[in-house]
Each structure stands twice: as structure tokens, then as C-alpha cells.
XYZ file of C-alpha atoms in Angstrom:
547
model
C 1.523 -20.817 32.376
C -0.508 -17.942 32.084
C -4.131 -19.006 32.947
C -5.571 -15.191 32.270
C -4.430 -15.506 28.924
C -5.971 -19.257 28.062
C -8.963 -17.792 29.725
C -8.794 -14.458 27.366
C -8.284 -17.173 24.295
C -10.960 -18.941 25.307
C -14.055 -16.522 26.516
C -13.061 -13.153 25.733
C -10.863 -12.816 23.219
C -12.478 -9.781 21.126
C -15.455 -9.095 22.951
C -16.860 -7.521 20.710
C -17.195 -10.142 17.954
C -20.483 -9.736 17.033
C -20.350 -5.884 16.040
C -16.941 -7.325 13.900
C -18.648 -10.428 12.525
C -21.619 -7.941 11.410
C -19.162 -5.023 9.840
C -17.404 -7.988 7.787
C -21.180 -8.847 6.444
C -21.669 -5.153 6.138
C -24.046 -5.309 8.260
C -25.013 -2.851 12.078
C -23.164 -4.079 14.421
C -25.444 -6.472 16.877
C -24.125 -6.317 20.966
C -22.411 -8.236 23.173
C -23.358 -11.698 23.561
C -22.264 -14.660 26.116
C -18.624 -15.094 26.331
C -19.279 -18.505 24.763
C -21.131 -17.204 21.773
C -18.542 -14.123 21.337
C -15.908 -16.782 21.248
C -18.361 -18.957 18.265
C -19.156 -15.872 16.764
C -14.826 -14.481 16.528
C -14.028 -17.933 15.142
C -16.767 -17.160 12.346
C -15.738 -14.168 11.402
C -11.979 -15.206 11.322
C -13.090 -17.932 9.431
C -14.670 -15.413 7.348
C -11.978 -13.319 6.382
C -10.228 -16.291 5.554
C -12.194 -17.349 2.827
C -11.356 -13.921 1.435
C -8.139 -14.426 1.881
C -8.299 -17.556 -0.145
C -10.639 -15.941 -3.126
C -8.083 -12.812 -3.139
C -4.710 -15.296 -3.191
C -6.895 -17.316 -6.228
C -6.675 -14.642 -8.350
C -3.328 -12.864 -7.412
C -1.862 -16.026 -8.047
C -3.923 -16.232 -11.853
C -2.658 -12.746 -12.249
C 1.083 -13.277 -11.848
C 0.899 -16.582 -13.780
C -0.281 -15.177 -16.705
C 1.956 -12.595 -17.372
C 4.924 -14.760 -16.607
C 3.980 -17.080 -19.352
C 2.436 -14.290 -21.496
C 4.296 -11.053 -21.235
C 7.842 -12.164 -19.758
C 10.899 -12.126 -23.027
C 12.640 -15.952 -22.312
C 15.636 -14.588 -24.141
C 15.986 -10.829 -21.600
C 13.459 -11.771 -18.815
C 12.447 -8.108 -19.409
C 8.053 -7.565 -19.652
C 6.385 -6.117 -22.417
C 2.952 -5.563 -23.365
C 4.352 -4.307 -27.104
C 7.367 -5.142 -27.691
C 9.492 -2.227 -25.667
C 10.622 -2.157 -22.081
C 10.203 1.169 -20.549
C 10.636 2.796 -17.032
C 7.414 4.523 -16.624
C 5.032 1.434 -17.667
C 6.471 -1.842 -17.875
C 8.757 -1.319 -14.679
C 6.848 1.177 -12.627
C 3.680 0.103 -13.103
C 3.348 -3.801 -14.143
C 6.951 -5.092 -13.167
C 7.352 -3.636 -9.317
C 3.592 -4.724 -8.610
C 4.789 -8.459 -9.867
C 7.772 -8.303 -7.569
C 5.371 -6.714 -4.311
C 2.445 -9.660 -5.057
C 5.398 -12.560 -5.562
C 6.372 -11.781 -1.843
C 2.761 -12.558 -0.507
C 2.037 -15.942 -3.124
C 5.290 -17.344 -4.645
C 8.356 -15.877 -3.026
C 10.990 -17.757 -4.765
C 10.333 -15.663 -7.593
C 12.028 -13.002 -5.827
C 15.220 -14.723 -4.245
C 18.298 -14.657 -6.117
C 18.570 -16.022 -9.120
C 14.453 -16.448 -9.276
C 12.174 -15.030 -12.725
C 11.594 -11.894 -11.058
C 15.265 -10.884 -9.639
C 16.458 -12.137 -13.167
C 14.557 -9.293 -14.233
C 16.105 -6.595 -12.742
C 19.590 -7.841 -12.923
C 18.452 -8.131 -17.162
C 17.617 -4.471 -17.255
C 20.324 -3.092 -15.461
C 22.796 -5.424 -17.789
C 20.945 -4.481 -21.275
C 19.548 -0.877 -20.523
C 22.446 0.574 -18.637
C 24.831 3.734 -19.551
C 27.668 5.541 -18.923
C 25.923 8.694 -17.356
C 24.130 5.529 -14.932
C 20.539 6.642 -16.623
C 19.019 3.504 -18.296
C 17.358 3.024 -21.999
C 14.358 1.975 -22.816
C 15.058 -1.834 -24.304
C 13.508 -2.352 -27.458
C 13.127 -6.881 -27.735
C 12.371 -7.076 -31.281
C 15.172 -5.205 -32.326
C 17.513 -6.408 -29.153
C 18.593 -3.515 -28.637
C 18.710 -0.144 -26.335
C 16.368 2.458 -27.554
C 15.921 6.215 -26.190
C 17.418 6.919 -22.776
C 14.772 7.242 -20.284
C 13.758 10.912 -19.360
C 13.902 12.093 -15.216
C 10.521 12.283 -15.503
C 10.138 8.815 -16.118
C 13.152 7.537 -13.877
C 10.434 9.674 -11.255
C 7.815 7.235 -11.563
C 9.917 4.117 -11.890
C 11.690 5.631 -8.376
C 8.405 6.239 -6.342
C 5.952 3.613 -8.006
C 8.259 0.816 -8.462
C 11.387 0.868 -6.124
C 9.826 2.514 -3.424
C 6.698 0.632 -3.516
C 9.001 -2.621 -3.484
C 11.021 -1.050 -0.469
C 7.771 -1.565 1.215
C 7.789 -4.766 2.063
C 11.211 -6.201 0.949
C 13.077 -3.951 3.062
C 17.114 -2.778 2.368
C 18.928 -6.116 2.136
C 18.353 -6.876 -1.998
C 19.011 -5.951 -5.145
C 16.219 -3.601 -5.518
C 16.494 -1.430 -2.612
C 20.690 -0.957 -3.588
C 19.259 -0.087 -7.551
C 17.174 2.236 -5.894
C 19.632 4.385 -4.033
C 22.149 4.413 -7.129
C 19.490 5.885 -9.732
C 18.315 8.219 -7.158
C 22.031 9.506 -6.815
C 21.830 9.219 -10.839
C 19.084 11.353 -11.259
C 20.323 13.802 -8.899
C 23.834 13.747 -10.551
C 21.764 14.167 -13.971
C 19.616 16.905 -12.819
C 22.384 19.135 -11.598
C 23.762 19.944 -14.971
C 20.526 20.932 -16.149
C 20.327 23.666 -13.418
C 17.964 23.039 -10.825
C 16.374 19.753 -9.410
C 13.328 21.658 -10.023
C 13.894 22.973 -13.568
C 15.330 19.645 -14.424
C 12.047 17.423 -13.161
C 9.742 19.747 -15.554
C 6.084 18.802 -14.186
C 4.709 18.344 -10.666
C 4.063 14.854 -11.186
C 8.205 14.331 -11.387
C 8.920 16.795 -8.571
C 6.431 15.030 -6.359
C 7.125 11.622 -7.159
C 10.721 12.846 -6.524
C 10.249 14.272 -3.071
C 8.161 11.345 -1.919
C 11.324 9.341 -2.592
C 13.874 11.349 -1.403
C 11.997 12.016 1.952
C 11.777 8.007 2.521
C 15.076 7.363 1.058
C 16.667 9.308 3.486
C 14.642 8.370 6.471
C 15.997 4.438 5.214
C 19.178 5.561 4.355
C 20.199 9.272 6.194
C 21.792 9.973 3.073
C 22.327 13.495 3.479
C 22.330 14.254 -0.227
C 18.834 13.089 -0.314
C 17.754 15.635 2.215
C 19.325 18.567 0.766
C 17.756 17.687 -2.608
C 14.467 17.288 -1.113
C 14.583 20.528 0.931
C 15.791 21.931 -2.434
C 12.419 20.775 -4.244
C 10.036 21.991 -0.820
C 11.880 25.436 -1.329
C 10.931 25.932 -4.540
C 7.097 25.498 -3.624
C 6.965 26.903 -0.049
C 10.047 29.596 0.595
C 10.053 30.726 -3.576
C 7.749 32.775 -5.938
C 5.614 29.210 -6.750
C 3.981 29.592 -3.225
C 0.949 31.360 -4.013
C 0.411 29.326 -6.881
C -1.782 26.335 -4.685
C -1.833 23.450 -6.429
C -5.603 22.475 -7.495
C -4.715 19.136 -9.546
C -6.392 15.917 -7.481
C -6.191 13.163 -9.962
C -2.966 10.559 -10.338
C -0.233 12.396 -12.897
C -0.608 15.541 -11.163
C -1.457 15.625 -7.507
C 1.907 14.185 -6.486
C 3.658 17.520 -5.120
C 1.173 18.093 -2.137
C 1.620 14.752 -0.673
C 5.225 15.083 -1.128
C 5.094 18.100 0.871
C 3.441 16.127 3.222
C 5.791 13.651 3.456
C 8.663 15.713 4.008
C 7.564 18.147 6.896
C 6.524 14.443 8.638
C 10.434 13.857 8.426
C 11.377 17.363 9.512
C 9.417 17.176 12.380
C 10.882 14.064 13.450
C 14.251 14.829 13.052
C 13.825 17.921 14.775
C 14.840 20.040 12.068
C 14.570 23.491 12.269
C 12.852 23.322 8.358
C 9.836 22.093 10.316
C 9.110 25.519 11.553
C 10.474 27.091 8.180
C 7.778 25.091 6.423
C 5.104 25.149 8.853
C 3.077 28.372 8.219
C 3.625 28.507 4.362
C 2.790 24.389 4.150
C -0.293 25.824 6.345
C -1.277 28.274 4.035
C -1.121 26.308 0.889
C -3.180 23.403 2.970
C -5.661 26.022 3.612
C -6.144 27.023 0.196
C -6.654 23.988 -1.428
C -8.865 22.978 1.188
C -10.948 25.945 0.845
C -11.238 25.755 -3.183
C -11.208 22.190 -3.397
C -13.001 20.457 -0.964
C -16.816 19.620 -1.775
C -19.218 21.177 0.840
C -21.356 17.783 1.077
C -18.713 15.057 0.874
C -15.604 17.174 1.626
C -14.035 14.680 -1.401
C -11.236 17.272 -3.156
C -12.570 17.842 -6.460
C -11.633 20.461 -9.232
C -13.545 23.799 -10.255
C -13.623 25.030 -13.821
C -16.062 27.086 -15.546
C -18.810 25.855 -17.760
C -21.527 28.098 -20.137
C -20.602 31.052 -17.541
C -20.993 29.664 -14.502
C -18.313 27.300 -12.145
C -18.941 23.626 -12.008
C -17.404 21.377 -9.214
C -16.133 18.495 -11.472
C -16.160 14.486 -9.513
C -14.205 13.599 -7.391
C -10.964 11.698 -8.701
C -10.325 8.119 -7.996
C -7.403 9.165 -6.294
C -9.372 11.179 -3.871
C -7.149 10.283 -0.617
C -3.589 11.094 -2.037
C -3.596 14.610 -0.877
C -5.837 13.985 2.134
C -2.561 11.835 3.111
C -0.862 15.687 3.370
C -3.395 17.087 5.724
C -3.024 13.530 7.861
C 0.997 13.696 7.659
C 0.713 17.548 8.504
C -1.194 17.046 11.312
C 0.070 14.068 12.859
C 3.796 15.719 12.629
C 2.304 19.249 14.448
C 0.710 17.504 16.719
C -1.988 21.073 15.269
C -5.418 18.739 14.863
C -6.003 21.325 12.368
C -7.221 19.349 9.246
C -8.589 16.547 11.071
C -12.475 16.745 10.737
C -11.276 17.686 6.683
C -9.280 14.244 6.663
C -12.517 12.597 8.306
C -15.484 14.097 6.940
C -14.945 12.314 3.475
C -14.084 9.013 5.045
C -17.667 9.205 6.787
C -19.366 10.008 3.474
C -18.085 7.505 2.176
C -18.688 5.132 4.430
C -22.029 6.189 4.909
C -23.410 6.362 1.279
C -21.895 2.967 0.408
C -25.453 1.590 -0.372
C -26.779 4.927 -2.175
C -23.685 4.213 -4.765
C -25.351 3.995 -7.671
C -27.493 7.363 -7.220
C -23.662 9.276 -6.499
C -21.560 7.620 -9.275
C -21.150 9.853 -11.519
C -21.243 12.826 -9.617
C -20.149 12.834 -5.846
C -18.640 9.484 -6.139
C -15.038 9.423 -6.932
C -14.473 8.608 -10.491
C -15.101 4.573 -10.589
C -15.224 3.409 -14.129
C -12.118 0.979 -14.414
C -10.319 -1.668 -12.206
C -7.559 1.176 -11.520
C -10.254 3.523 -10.666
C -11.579 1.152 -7.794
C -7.419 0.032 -7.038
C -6.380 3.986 -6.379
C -9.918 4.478 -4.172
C -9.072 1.320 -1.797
C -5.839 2.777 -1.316
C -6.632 6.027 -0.686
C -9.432 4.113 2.139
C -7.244 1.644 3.584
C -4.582 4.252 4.346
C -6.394 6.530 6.179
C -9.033 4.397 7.760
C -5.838 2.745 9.234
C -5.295 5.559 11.042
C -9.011 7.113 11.696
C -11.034 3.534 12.540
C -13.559 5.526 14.458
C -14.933 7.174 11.208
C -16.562 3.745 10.556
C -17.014 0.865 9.105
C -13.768 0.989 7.037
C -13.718 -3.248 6.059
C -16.749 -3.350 5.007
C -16.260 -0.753 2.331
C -13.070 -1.834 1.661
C -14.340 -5.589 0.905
C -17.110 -3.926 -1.096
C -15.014 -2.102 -3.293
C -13.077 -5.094 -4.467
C -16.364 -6.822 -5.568
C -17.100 -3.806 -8.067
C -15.143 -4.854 -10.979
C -12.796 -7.644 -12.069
C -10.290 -7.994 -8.665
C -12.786 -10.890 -7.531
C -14.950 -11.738 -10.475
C -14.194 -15.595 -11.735
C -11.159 -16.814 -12.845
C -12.041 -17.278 -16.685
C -8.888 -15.925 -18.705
C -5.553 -17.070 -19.320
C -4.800 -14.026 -16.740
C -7.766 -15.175 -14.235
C -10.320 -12.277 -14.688
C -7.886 -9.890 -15.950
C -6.548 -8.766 -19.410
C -2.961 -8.380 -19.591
C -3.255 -4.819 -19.761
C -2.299 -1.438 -18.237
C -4.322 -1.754 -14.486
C -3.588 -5.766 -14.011
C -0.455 -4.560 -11.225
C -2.759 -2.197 -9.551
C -5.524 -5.158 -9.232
C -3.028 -7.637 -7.937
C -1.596 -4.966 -5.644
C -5.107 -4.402 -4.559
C -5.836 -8.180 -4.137
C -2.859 -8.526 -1.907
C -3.783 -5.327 0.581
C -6.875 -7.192 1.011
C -5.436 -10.476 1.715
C -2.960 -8.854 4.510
C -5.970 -7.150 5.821
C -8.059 -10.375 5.778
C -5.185 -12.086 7.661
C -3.737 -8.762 9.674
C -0.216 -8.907 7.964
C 0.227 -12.589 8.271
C 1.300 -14.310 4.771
C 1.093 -17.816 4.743
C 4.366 -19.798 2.888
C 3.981 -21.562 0.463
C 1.022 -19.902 -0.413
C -1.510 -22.372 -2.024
C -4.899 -21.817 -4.273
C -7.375 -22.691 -1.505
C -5.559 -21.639 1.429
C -7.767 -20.052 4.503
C -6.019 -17.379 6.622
C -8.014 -14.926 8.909
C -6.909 -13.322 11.146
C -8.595 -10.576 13.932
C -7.164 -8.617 16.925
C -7.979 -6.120 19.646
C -6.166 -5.315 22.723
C -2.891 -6.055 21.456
C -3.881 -9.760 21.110
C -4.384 -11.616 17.335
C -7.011 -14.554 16.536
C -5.721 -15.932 13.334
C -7.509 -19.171 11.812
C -6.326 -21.441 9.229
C -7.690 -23.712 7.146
C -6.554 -26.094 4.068
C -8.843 -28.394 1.724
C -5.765 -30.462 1.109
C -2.428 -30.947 3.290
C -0.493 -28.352 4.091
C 2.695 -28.107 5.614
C 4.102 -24.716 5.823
C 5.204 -21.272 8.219
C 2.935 -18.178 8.902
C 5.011 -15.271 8.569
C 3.828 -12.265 11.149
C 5.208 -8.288 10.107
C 7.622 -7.173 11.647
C 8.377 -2.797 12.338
C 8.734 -2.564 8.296
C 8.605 0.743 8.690
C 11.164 1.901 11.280
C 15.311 2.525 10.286
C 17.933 3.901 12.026
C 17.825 7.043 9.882
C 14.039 7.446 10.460
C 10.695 6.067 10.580
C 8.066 6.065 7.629
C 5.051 6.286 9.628
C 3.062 8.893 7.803
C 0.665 8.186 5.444
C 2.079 7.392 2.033
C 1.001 6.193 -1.838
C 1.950 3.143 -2.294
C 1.755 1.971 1.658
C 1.877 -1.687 2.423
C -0.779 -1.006 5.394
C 0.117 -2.867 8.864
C -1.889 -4.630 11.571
C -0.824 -6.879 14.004
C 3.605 -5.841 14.200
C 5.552 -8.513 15.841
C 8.836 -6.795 16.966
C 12.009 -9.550 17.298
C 13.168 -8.433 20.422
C 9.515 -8.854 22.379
C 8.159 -11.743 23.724
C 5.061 -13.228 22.635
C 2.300 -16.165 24.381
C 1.063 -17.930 21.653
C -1.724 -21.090 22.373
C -2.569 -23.009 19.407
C -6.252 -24.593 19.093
C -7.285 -23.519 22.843
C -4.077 -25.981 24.192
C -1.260 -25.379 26.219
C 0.517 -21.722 26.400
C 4.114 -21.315 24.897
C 6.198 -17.967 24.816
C 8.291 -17.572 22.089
C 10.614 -14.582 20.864
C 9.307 -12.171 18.268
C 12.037 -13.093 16.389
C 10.320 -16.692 16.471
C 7.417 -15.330 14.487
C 8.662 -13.329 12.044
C 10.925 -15.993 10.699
C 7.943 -18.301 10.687
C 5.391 -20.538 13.098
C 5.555 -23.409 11.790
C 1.822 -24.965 10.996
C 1.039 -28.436 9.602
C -2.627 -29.544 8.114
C -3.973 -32.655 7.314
C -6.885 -32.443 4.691
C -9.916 -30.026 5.804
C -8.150 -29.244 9.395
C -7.776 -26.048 10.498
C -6.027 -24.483 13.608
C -6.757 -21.489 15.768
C -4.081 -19.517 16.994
C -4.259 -16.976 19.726
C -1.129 -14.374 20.028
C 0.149 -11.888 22.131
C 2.288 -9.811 23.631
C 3.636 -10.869 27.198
């Protein structure tokens, strides 16, 4: 047995748990205290995050009932919100963010044969044709209406399958639609020219490149490469290179990040496009940066002239999207050339969290709906992931989901949402949070009331769990999500699943349960479940880590 560890467990395990308990509060962090009252002090704010945890699952859960009673067709299992199934809404948008929440609350609607897979195996059955592009469905009428454009296949590819690749992984029915419309779309696009020509707006050729660049570090489809290369060409090596992009705001910012996203891959694979794309990627970078960056927040904004003079409009609420290119471009150079421009807004931020109301509707990134606040916790939570000395990052991110309706009270058919347009991005919000709250570990079956928290440092994990009935059930740790023989998505992304604590199968781990006896158990072991069992109001604390 490994006393040290017991010992860490039990005195200092996170020492500094009162500067954590006071960020969760959102609070100044307060010093070290005893070893015994660090130890009270983790448990609390473990216990802490867990009641978030709980309040977040609540209304996930609200959310995906409601629209399977209220917006799912019995007879096609397709969704609808007026009477047509699409590819740019109802799939991209509502659909995939059902399917990503389902795996953290109620995965059997995701296994074979379950509401959600019945779904997908519907539309491909009812909205397929020969050329392999799909039709809208139209369920009044049962019948197929307009094909889908590539523009909207774009969105469907990089908001919906990609964003379910995420956390499902390769083996399912998703990730094998995915790579068949991509080689679709490509197939499609070809005998309108160029992939370029053929994807008409930025938005499509971004949303495009972000997928190929992924799908080929899952897949090393070569084909997916080439056409990616072919799309980075256009922008960097062609006449569109002095034309800098200025566009910040979702529908229109997507090629940057793309660009992003695909010298990250080049410089892994060793490519020699990585140098190709280096100094023009550079230059571009540097002229956004230098037209679009705010000289007191550094938040990207646009500049357009008003009654003769320029005016820097606010911030959008997808302010981080192409920060996530200067990130990608610098963690693939190795340059550090964008990195106080990637962390001055994060400070700001940060900082100004309690002057909101005297910034929102002016420096503040735009924050007037539920999908304004959604697109704004995304854009934190990715890059505070990677740049945790900036501040602190949980605090503002557990702020921002108690500015609209993610955590208000459940009192709609939908919990507080509406059945409308932003309900996925809320529940995907809601479900970030919870994996933050818990550091990646889901809890199966998920029930309404269920306490996970979870806090590490040092490699090591202090989860604590807590039922107000019995519960009988597994705690499922993350696994390397991210990493495929092909490649590994590591750079920062739209629609990233963020990671904490990563079990890999092949490690071994010392887990002690409730300050008791030690016992070492494969990573494999946790990632197909640790097995937990409550009796009413009990709760368990479980120390992990690597041996």
C-alpha cells in the first residue's frame, strides 16, 4: 500500500483549497490553512461543484425531455420546430446538441435502436438521394422537399457531426454518416469547379476546413487533406490573401479558425505546408489583429464608419472563435507570437466581471440572448483551458450561466427554456458546466438530484458524490478523446468538449474511496466505469491518481 498517497488523500490533497473554494464563490483567494482545514475546506468546495452539477443535470435533463415529447414526429422520429426537417437547423443545431447532452444524462437514447439513433437512421432512410446529398423532409406532406445546399451540408458537417465526434468517438453510426457526406460533398463540389467556388461564403469554406482538418486527423483520409489544403490555398497561396478577413461574429468568422486548425495539423504531421503557410497565415494574423483588436479589452470587434468618422462596433458573442487561430498558430510554431493578444482579453474579462453592467453594451461582448451567453462560455472555457494563469476562469464561467435562462427554475414544459432556436446551445452549455463541475466524470444513470464534484491538482482528482435517494450506478472518467492514429485534435476548436482529469486505459491508477484502504486498478478500469453504490443522503469521497 502506498502510505504517501493515503497521507496525500488525507492532509494534502490540493493544498491550495482555500484559494479554489474562494474562486468557486467568486471570491480572492484566502491562503493556506492547516492541512486539516485544507482537507475540510477541498471536501467543501467539491461538494460545491457538485451541487452545480446537480442544478445543471436538472435542467439538461428538462431540456431534452421536452423536446422529445414536444418536437420529435412519432411516425419519422425526425425534429421539427415547423413542420420541415432541415440540415442547417433542426440537425445542426437542435438535433446533434440532443445526441451530445443524451451521452452525459440518458445514454440509452443514443445506443442502437434508442429515440435518438432512430433519428438518424430516419433521415438517412427518408431524405436520402442518388447523388448521396440529402433533402430537406417536409412531415406534413411526408415527403422529401428541396435537396439540401453544400452550404448547409457545411454546418450540419462541423456543428452537428463533428460536434457529436466529440465525445462519441468513431465506433457509431454518426461518425460513419459523417465521413460518407463529407466524401459527398466533396464528390458534389467537384463538378461545380472548385471546392472553393462550390462552398460560396466563408461561413461554408470554414465550417468545411474545420471538418476536413479533424476528419483527417480521425481518419488520415488523404482526400480530406488535399481538399483542405485546396480551401487554405485559395486564402493564403491565391489572389484572396490580402483580402484579411474582418467578420468576428458566428455565420462569418469561420475561415480564420479553420486556418487555424489546419496549420495545427500541418505542423504535426510534419508537412512541409506548415512552412508554406506559415508567413502568409502570419501576415493575415497580423492584420486582423491590428484592425480588429480593441486597444482596452483586446476583444476582436469590427470597424465601420458612422456620420464621417470610424466607430469600433461591440464585441461579438463569439469573441473567442478566432482567438482559437492565434492559440492553434502559436501552440503549432512553438512562435509565442500572439500570446499576450490571446490573453489580454481573457484578463479583461475576467477582471471586469463585476463592472458588467457599466460594459454591456459597449465593451462587453454582445450578451442579449441565451445563445449570446452559450457562444461566450465557449469561447472562455476553451481558452482558459489552456491559459489558467490569466485568472479566475470558473468563476466567470459559473457566472455566466446564471445570466439568463441555463439555470433559472424549471417552470416550462421545456424546464426554463422555450422550444426554440438557442435551447441546443443552452443544454450544450449546461453539460460543459457539469463536466467542468465534475472534471470529465459523468455519472450513469444520471438522476435529477445527483451530486458530482470533482477537483484535481498534481495529477491527482478529489471527486465527491452525493445522492438524496439510493443510487446504484458507475462513474465514467475521460479517456484521450482526442488522440487517433491519424492525428491528434489538440488545438483549440468550436464546438470542443473541454477535458480535465484524462484517464488513459493502459496506465495504472491508486484510487482510495472515503479515506479507506488503497486499490490500483487499470485505466481501462475507470473508463468503463467505478462502480459506486448510495444509500439515501450518503455520499463518498474518492481520491485518484496516477501510480
Amino acid at each position: 500500500m502506498h502510505v504517501e498517497f493515503q497521507r496525500l488523500c488525507r492532509r494534502r490533497f490540493l493544498a491550495q483549497g482555500a484559494q479554489l473554494a474562494a474562486i468557486a464563490a467568486g471570491g480572492a483567494a484566502g491562503g493556506l490553512r492547516s492541512a486539516r482545514a485544507g482537507r475540510a475546506q477541498q471536501q467543501q468546495l467539491s461538494r460545491l461543484r457538485g451541487k452545480i452539477f446537480a442544478e445543471c443535470g436538472n435542467n439538461v435533463v428538462r431540456l431534452l425531455r421536452g423536446w422529445l415529447e414536444q418536437k420529435l414526429d412519432p411516425r419519422t422520429h425526425l425534429f421539427s420546430r415547423g413542420g420541415v426537417w432541415d440540415y442547417h437547423n433542426e440537425a445542426a443545431d437542435h438535433y446533434s446538441s440532443l445526441v451530445l447532452i443524451a451521452h452525459y444524462v440518458d445514454p440509452n437514447l443514443i445506443e442502437p435502436g434508442g429515440i435518438l439513433h432512430r433519428t438518424l437512421r430516419s433521415s438517412i432512410r427518408l431524405c436520402s438521394t442518388p447523388s448521396g446529398l440529402p433533402t430537406t423532409y417536409d412531415l406534413r406532406a411526408e415527403a422529401q422537399g428541396r435537396r439540401a445546399s453544400l452550404v448547409e451540408l457545411s454546418e450540419w458537417l462541423r456543428d452537428g457531426l463533428i460536434r457529436i465526434l466529440e465525445v462519441l468517438g468513431t465506433d457509431n453510426d454518426w461518425y460513419r454518416e459523417l465521413e460518407r457526406l463529407t466524401e459527398a460533398v466533396l464528390a458534389a463540389a467537384a463538378k461545380e469547379g472548385t471546392l472553393w467556388q462550390a462552398l460560396r461564403t466563408d461561413e461554408a469554406r470554414g465550417n468545411m476546413l474545420q471538418t476536413l482538418a479533424r476528419l483527417y486527423a480521425v481518419s488520415g483520409k488523404e482526400s480530406c487533406l488535399r481538399a483542405a489544403e485546396e480551401l487554405a490555398d485559395a486564402v493564403l497561396l491565391g489572389p484572396e490573401q490580402s483580402q484579411a478577413p474582418m467578420v468576428f461574429s458566428d455565420h462569418g468568422c469561420e475561415l480564420v479558425p479553420g486556418l487555424g486548425e489546419l496549420i495545427a495539423l500541418e505542423c504535426q504531421l510534419g508537412n512541409a505546408r506548415a512552412e508554406t503557410y506559415r508567413k502568409p497565415l502570419r501576415y493575415l494574423l497580423d492584420s486582423v489583429l491590428a484592425g480588429g483588436a480593441d486597444p482596452v479589452t483586446g476583444l476582436f470587434s469590427q470597424v465601420k464608419p458612422r456620420a464621417g468618422e470610424l466607430v469600433r462596433l461591440q464585441p461579438p458573442d463569439t469573441w473567442g472563435y478566432v482567438l482559437f487561430a492565434y492559440e492553434n498558430y502559436d501552440r503549432a510554431t512553438g512562435e509565442g507570437r500572439y500570446t499576450a493578444a490571446v490573453e489580454r482579453p481573457l484578463r479583461w474579462l475576467i477582471d471586469h466581471r463585476e463592472h458588467y453592467p457599466d460594459f454591456k453594451d459597449t465593451l462587453w461582448p454582445r450578451s442579449l440572448s441565451s445563445d449570446d451567453w452559450s457562444d461566450s462560455y465557449e469561447s472562455m472555457i476553451v481558452l482558459w483551458n489552456r491559459y489558467r494563469e490569466v485568472g479566475d476562469g470558473f468563476a466567470w464561467l459559473d457566472w455566466a450561466t446564471r445570466q439568463h435562462v441555463h439555470r433559472s427554475p424549471m417552470d416550462r414544459k421545456y424546464g426554463p427554456y422555450t422550444g426554440g432556436h438557442f435551447d441546443g446551445s443552452a443544454g450544450r452549455t449546461l453539460a460543459m458546466h457539469m463536466m467542468l463541475c465534475s472534471q470529465g466524470v459523468r455519472a450513469a444513470p444520471f438522476r435529477e438530484g445527483l451530486e458530482l464534484g470533482g477537483i484535481q491538482e498534481n495529477g491527482q482528482l478529489l471527486l465527491t458524490v452525493q445522492a438524496p435517494d439510493e443510487w446504484r450506478g458507475r462513474l465514467f472518467f475521460d479517456g484521450p478523446r482526442t488522440e487517433f492514429p491519424a492525428g491528434s485534435i489538440h488545438w483549440a476548436r468550436i464546438n470542443e468538449m473541454a477535458q480535465w482529469f484524462i484517464v488513459r486505459p493502459e496506465k495504472r491508477y491508486r484510487v482510495v474511496v472515503n479515506y479507506g484502504p488503497e486499490a490500483v486498478v487499470s485505466g481501462r478500469n475507470l473508463l468503463d466505469g467505478w462502480r459506486v453504490d448510495l444509500s439515501p443522503g450518503a455520499s463518498r469521497i474518492i481520491c485518484v491518481a496516477e501510480q
